[in-house]
Coordinates of C-alpha atoms in Angstrom, one line a residue:
M177 CA -75.1 -4.8 18.5
H178 CA -73.6 -2.0 20.6
T179 CA -73.8 -2.5 24.4
A180 CA -73.9 0.6 26.6
P181 CA -70.7 1.1 28.6
P182 CA -70.8 -0.1 32.2
S183 CA -71.5 2.6 34.8
A184 CA -68.6 3.9 36.8
S185 CA -68.0 2.1 40.1
P186 CA -66.5 3.6 43.2
T187 CA -64.5 0.3 43.8
P188 CA -63.8 -1.1 40.4
V189 CA -62.7 -4.7 40.1
W190 CA -61.2 -6.9 37.3
Q191 CA -62.9 -10.3 37.4
T192 CA -60.5 -13.0 36.4
S193 CA -60.5 -16.8 36.5
R194 CA -59.5 -17.1 40.1
F195 CA -59.3 -13.6 41.4
R196 CA -61.4 -10.4 41.7
I197 CA -58.7 -7.8 41.5
D198 CA -59.4 -4.7 43.5
L199 CA -58.6 -1.7 41.3
S200 CA -59.3 0.9 43.9
R201 CA -55.5 1.4 44.0
P202 CA -53.2 1.1 41.0
R203 CA -51.9 -2.4 40.3
V204 CA -48.5 -3.4 38.8
M205 CA -48.3 -6.2 36.2
G206 CA -44.8 -7.6 35.9
I207 CA -43.6 -8.8 32.5
V208 CA -42.2 -12.3 32.0
N209 CA -41.0 -12.6 28.4
V210 CA -40.2 -16.2 27.4
T211 CA -38.8 -15.1 24.1
P212 CA -35.4 -14.8 22.4
D213 CA -36.2 -11.6 20.6
S214 CA -38.3 -9.2 22.7
F215 CA -37.3 -5.6 22.3
S216 CA -35.7 -5.0 25.7
D217 CA -35.1 -8.4 27.3
G218 CA -35.2 -11.0 24.6
G219 CA -33.2 -14.1 25.4
A220 CA -32.9 -13.3 29.1
L221 CA -35.3 -16.1 30.1
T222 CA -34.2 -19.1 28.2
D223 CA -36.1 -21.9 30.0
C224 CA -39.0 -22.5 32.4
D225 CA -36.8 -22.5 35.5
A226 CA -35.3 -19.1 34.6
A227 CA -38.7 -17.7 33.8
L228 CA -40.1 -18.8 37.2
R229 CA -37.1 -17.4 39.0
H230 CA -37.7 -14.1 37.3
A231 CA -41.5 -14.3 38.1
E232 CA -40.7 -14.9 41.8
A233 CA -38.3 -12.0 41.8
L234 CA -40.9 -9.7 40.3
L235 CA -43.4 -10.7 43.1
R236 CA -40.7 -10.0 45.7
D237 CA -40.4 -6.6 44.2
G238 CA -44.1 -6.0 44.6
A239 CA -45.8 -7.0 41.4
D240 CA -49.5 -7.7 41.9
M241 CA -49.8 -10.0 38.8
L242 CA -47.7 -11.5 36.1
D243 CA -47.9 -11.3 32.3
I244 CA -46.3 -14.3 30.5
G245 CA -45.6 -14.0 26.8
G246 CA -44.0 -16.4 24.3
E247 CA -44.0 -14.2 21.1
S248 CA -42.4 -10.8 20.6
T249 CA -44.7 -8.1 19.2
R250 CA -42.0 -5.5 18.8
P251 CA -42.0 -3.7 15.5
G252 CA -40.8 -6.0 12.7
A253 CA -41.0 -9.2 14.8
P254 CA -41.8 -12.3 12.8
P255 CA -44.7 -14.6 13.8
V256 CA -43.9 -17.6 16.0
P257 CA -45.3 -21.0 15.0
L258 CA -48.1 -22.2 17.3
E259 CA -46.3 -25.3 18.6
E260 CA -43.2 -23.2 19.5
E261 CA -45.2 -20.6 21.4
L262 CA -47.1 -23.4 23.3
A263 CA -43.7 -25.0 24.2
R264 CA -42.4 -21.7 25.5
V265 CA -45.5 -20.6 27.5
L266 CA -47.4 -23.6 28.8
P267 CA -44.8 -25.0 31.1
V268 CA -44.3 -21.6 32.7
V269 CA -48.0 -21.0 33.1
R270 CA -48.5 -24.4 34.7
E271 CA -46.0 -23.6 37.3
A272 CA -46.8 -19.9 37.7
V273 CA -50.4 -20.5 38.6
R274 CA -49.1 -21.9 41.9
L275 CA -47.6 -18.6 42.9
G276 CA -50.9 -17.3 44.3
V277 CA -51.3 -14.2 42.1
P278 CA -53.2 -13.5 38.9
I279 CA -51.5 -14.9 35.8
S280 CA -52.0 -13.2 32.5
V281 CA -51.0 -14.7 29.1
D282 CA -49.9 -12.3 26.3
T283 CA -51.0 -14.0 23.2
Y284 CA -53.3 -13.5 20.1
K285 CA -53.6 -17.2 19.1
P286 CA -56.9 -18.8 20.1
E287 CA -55.2 -22.2 20.6
V288 CA -52.7 -20.8 23.1
M289 CA -55.5 -18.9 24.9
A290 CA -57.5 -22.1 25.3
A291 CA -54.5 -24.2 26.5
C292 CA -53.4 -21.6 29.0
L293 CA -56.9 -21.1 30.4
D294 CA -57.2 -24.8 30.8
A295 CA -53.9 -24.7 32.7
G296 CA -55.3 -22.2 35.1
A297 CA -54.4 -18.8 33.7
D298 CA -56.5 -15.9 34.8
I299 CA -56.2 -13.3 32.1
I300 CA -55.8 -13.1 28.3
N301 CA -53.9 -10.1 27.2
D302 CA -54.3 -9.7 23.4
V303 CA -52.6 -7.1 21.2
W304 CA -55.1 -8.0 18.5
A305 CA -58.1 -7.5 20.8
L306 CA -59.5 -11.0 20.1
R307 CA -59.7 -10.5 16.3
R308 CA -57.8 -13.6 15.2
T309 CA -59.1 -17.0 14.2
G310 CA -57.3 -20.3 14.9
A311 CA -56.5 -23.1 12.4
D312 CA -59.6 -25.0 13.6
G313 CA -61.9 -22.0 12.8
R314 CA -62.4 -21.0 16.5
T315 CA -62.0 -17.3 17.1
A316 CA -60.1 -15.7 20.0
E317 CA -63.3 -13.9 21.0
A318 CA -65.1 -17.3 21.2
V319 CA -62.5 -18.8 23.4
V320 CA -62.7 -15.9 25.9
A321 CA -66.5 -15.8 25.7
A322 CA -66.8 -19.5 26.4
H323 CA -64.8 -19.2 29.6
P324 CA -67.1 -18.3 32.6
T325 CA -64.9 -15.8 34.4
C326 CA -61.5 -15.1 32.8
G327 CA -60.3 -11.6 32.5
V328 CA -59.3 -10.0 29.2
C329 CA -57.3 -7.0 28.1
L330 CA -58.2 -5.6 24.7
M331 CA -55.4 -3.6 23.1
H332 CA -55.4 -1.3 20.1
M333 CA -52.8 -2.0 17.4
Y334 CA -52.6 -0.3 14.0
R335 CA -51.7 -2.7 11.2
Q336 CA -49.5 -5.6 12.5
P337 CA -46.0 -5.9 14.1
Q338 CA -44.3 -6.4 10.7
D339 CA -45.3 -3.0 9.4
M340 CA -46.9 -1.0 12.2
Q341 CA -44.0 1.4 12.6
V342 CA -43.1 1.6 8.9
R343 CA -46.5 3.1 8.2
P344 CA -48.0 4.4 11.5
M345 CA -51.3 6.1 12.0
E346 CA -52.0 9.5 10.7
G347 CA -54.0 12.3 12.3
D348 CA -55.7 12.3 15.7
A349 CA -55.3 8.8 17.1
V350 CA -57.5 9.3 20.2
P351 CA -61.0 9.0 18.6
V352 CA -59.8 6.2 16.4
V353 CA -58.4 4.2 19.4
R354 CA -61.5 5.0 21.5
D355 CA -64.0 3.9 18.9
F356 CA -62.0 0.7 18.1
L357 CA -61.8 -0.3 21.8
A358 CA -65.5 0.6 22.3
E359 CA -66.4 -1.7 19.4
R360 CA -64.3 -4.6 20.6
A361 CA -65.6 -4.4 24.1
A362 CA -69.2 -4.2 22.8
S363 CA -68.7 -7.2 20.6
L364 CA -67.4 -9.2 23.6
R365 CA -70.3 -8.1 25.8
A366 CA -72.7 -9.1 23.1
R367 CA -71.5 -12.6 23.6
G368 CA -72.4 -12.5 27.3
V369 CA -69.0 -11.4 28.8
A370 CA -69.5 -9.4 31.9
P371 CA -68.1 -5.8 31.7
E372 CA -66.1 -6.3 34.9
R373 CA -64.0 -8.9 33.0
I374 CA -62.8 -6.3 30.5
V375 CA -59.8 -4.0 30.6
L376 CA -58.6 -1.7 27.8
D377 CA -55.1 -0.8 26.6
Y378 CA -54.5 2.0 24.1
G379 CA -51.4 0.3 22.7
I380 CA -48.4 2.6 23.2
G381 CA -46.0 2.1 20.3
F382 CA -48.3 -0.2 18.3
G383 CA -48.5 1.8 15.0
K384 CA -48.4 5.2 16.5
T385 CA -46.1 8.2 16.4
V386 CA -44.5 9.8 19.4
E387 CA -47.0 12.7 19.4
Q388 CA -49.9 10.2 19.1
N389 CA -48.6 8.2 22.1
L390 CA -48.3 11.4 24.1
D391 CA -51.8 12.5 23.0
L392 CA -53.2 9.2 24.2
L393 CA -51.6 9.7 27.6
A394 CA -52.7 13.3 27.9
R395 CA -56.3 12.4 26.9
Q396 CA -56.8 9.2 28.8
D397 CA -60.0 10.7 30.2
E398 CA -61.6 10.3 26.7
L399 CA -60.8 6.5 26.9
L400 CA -61.9 6.2 30.5
A401 CA -65.3 7.6 29.4
L402 CA -66.0 4.2 27.9
G403 CA -66.4 2.9 31.4
Y404 CA -63.7 0.3 31.5
P405 CA -60.4 0.2 33.5
L406 CA -57.3 1.2 31.6
L407 CA -54.0 -0.7 31.4
A408 CA -51.0 1.4 30.4
G409 CA -48.0 -0.3 28.8
W410 CA -45.3 2.4 28.6
S411 CA -42.4 0.3 29.9
R412 CA -39.1 0.9 28.1
K413 CA -41.0 1.9 24.9
S414 CA -39.2 3.5 22.0
T415 CA -41.3 6.7 22.4
L416 CA -39.5 7.2 25.8
G417 CA -36.2 6.7 24.0
R418 CA -37.1 9.3 21.4
I419 CA -38.1 11.8 24.1
T420 CA -35.0 11.2 26.4
G421 CA -32.4 10.3 23.8
V422 CA -31.7 6.9 25.6
D423 CA -31.2 4.3 22.9
V424 CA -30.9 1.2 25.0
A425 CA -34.3 0.0 26.1
R426 CA -33.3 -1.4 29.5
E427 CA -31.8 1.9 30.4
R428 CA -35.1 3.7 30.2
V429 CA -36.1 2.9 33.7
G430 CA -36.5 6.5 34.9
A431 CA -38.6 7.4 31.9
S432 CA -40.7 4.3 32.3
V433 CA -41.5 5.0 35.9
A434 CA -42.4 8.6 35.1
A435 CA -44.7 7.4 32.3
A436 CA -46.4 4.9 34.6
L437 CA -47.0 7.5 37.2
L438 CA -48.4 9.9 34.7
A439 CA -50.7 7.2 33.4
V440 CA -51.9 6.4 36.9
E441 CA -52.4 10.0 37.8
R442 CA -54.6 10.3 34.7
G443 CA -56.7 7.3 35.7
A444 CA -55.0 4.1 34.6
R445 CA -55.7 1.3 37.0
I446 CA -52.9 -1.2 35.9
V447 CA -49.4 -0.5 34.6
R448 CA -47.5 -3.3 32.8
V449 CA -43.8 -2.9 33.5
H450 CA -40.4 -4.6 33.3
D451 CA -39.0 -2.7 36.2
V452 CA -41.3 -3.6 39.1
A453 CA -39.4 -2.4 42.1
P454 CA -38.9 1.3 41.2
T455 CA -42.4 1.5 39.8
V456 CA -43.8 0.1 43.1
Q457 CA -41.8 2.6 45.1
A458 CA -42.9 5.5 43.0
L459 CA -46.6 4.5 43.3
K460 CA -46.3 4.2 47.1
V461 CA -45.2 7.8 47.2
W462 CA -48.0 8.8 44.9
L463 CA -50.5 6.9 47.0
A464 CA -49.2 8.4 50.3
L465 CA -49.7 11.9 48.9
N466 CA -53.2 11.1 47.6
Q467 CA -54.3 9.6 50.9
R468 CA -53.0 12.7 52.8
E469 CA -54.9 15.0 50.4
N470 CA -58.0 13.0 50.7
R471 CA -57.9 13.1 54.5
R472 CA -57.5 16.9 54.3
E473 CA -60.5 17.2 52.0
S474 CA -62.8 14.9 54.1
P475 CA -65.4 16.9 56.2

């Protein structure tokens, strides 16, 4: 069953467990990696207290929401056992939901999704686009569909983290990514999930070449034609390192901010970033200019 895309809304929202997020202006999602091996900040947040201090710092810097993850999905990353991921993520989620902002959980395991939603999380951010099945036979899609209002971000990934950059995609990635995301969104809507709960992510660096990543950025309009808000996750990615010659991921701040701005300029509604403060500053300048131009164009 294929469900027609939602019609465009002048004031788009992202419906989540506790919040209806106004997407009439771009929103910044701050990254909280509770992992020892993430590609740019692995091991920085070694316990719940450190993760919460970092989360609070990101909010002071202007983050609109937080994305908490307990398993690295960098190229070549090994899978993390279920119990270990739960031990990393759940304590942080239980405390983070008290911070008064939407809390996203970056996971593909249905059991982690269910536990975090029960703990009060607002959004499931899944690099596998809800295609995985848990040990008990319950699918990730079923977990999200069973929740009355949680938000979900469906991402495109080619192959899996262990081999996605060893054998990346070939040819024109844009129609492949577009059709995949359309199918995953339609599958979720066929289970009764409201379209305003769904956001799409084209998956920068997940099994794609530098040129394909740039094509996806340049042609975001083809993805926006599906009718769902876009989340762009360019922060510190290796493509930016290839373009700039900056090998150390955490030193790609300028390139990350530039990519976030270009994504927003081309219609993305959410940017997922490590470096919140400079991204927020750049977006404020962009918004000020846009508002000025809109005033000039008003009759």
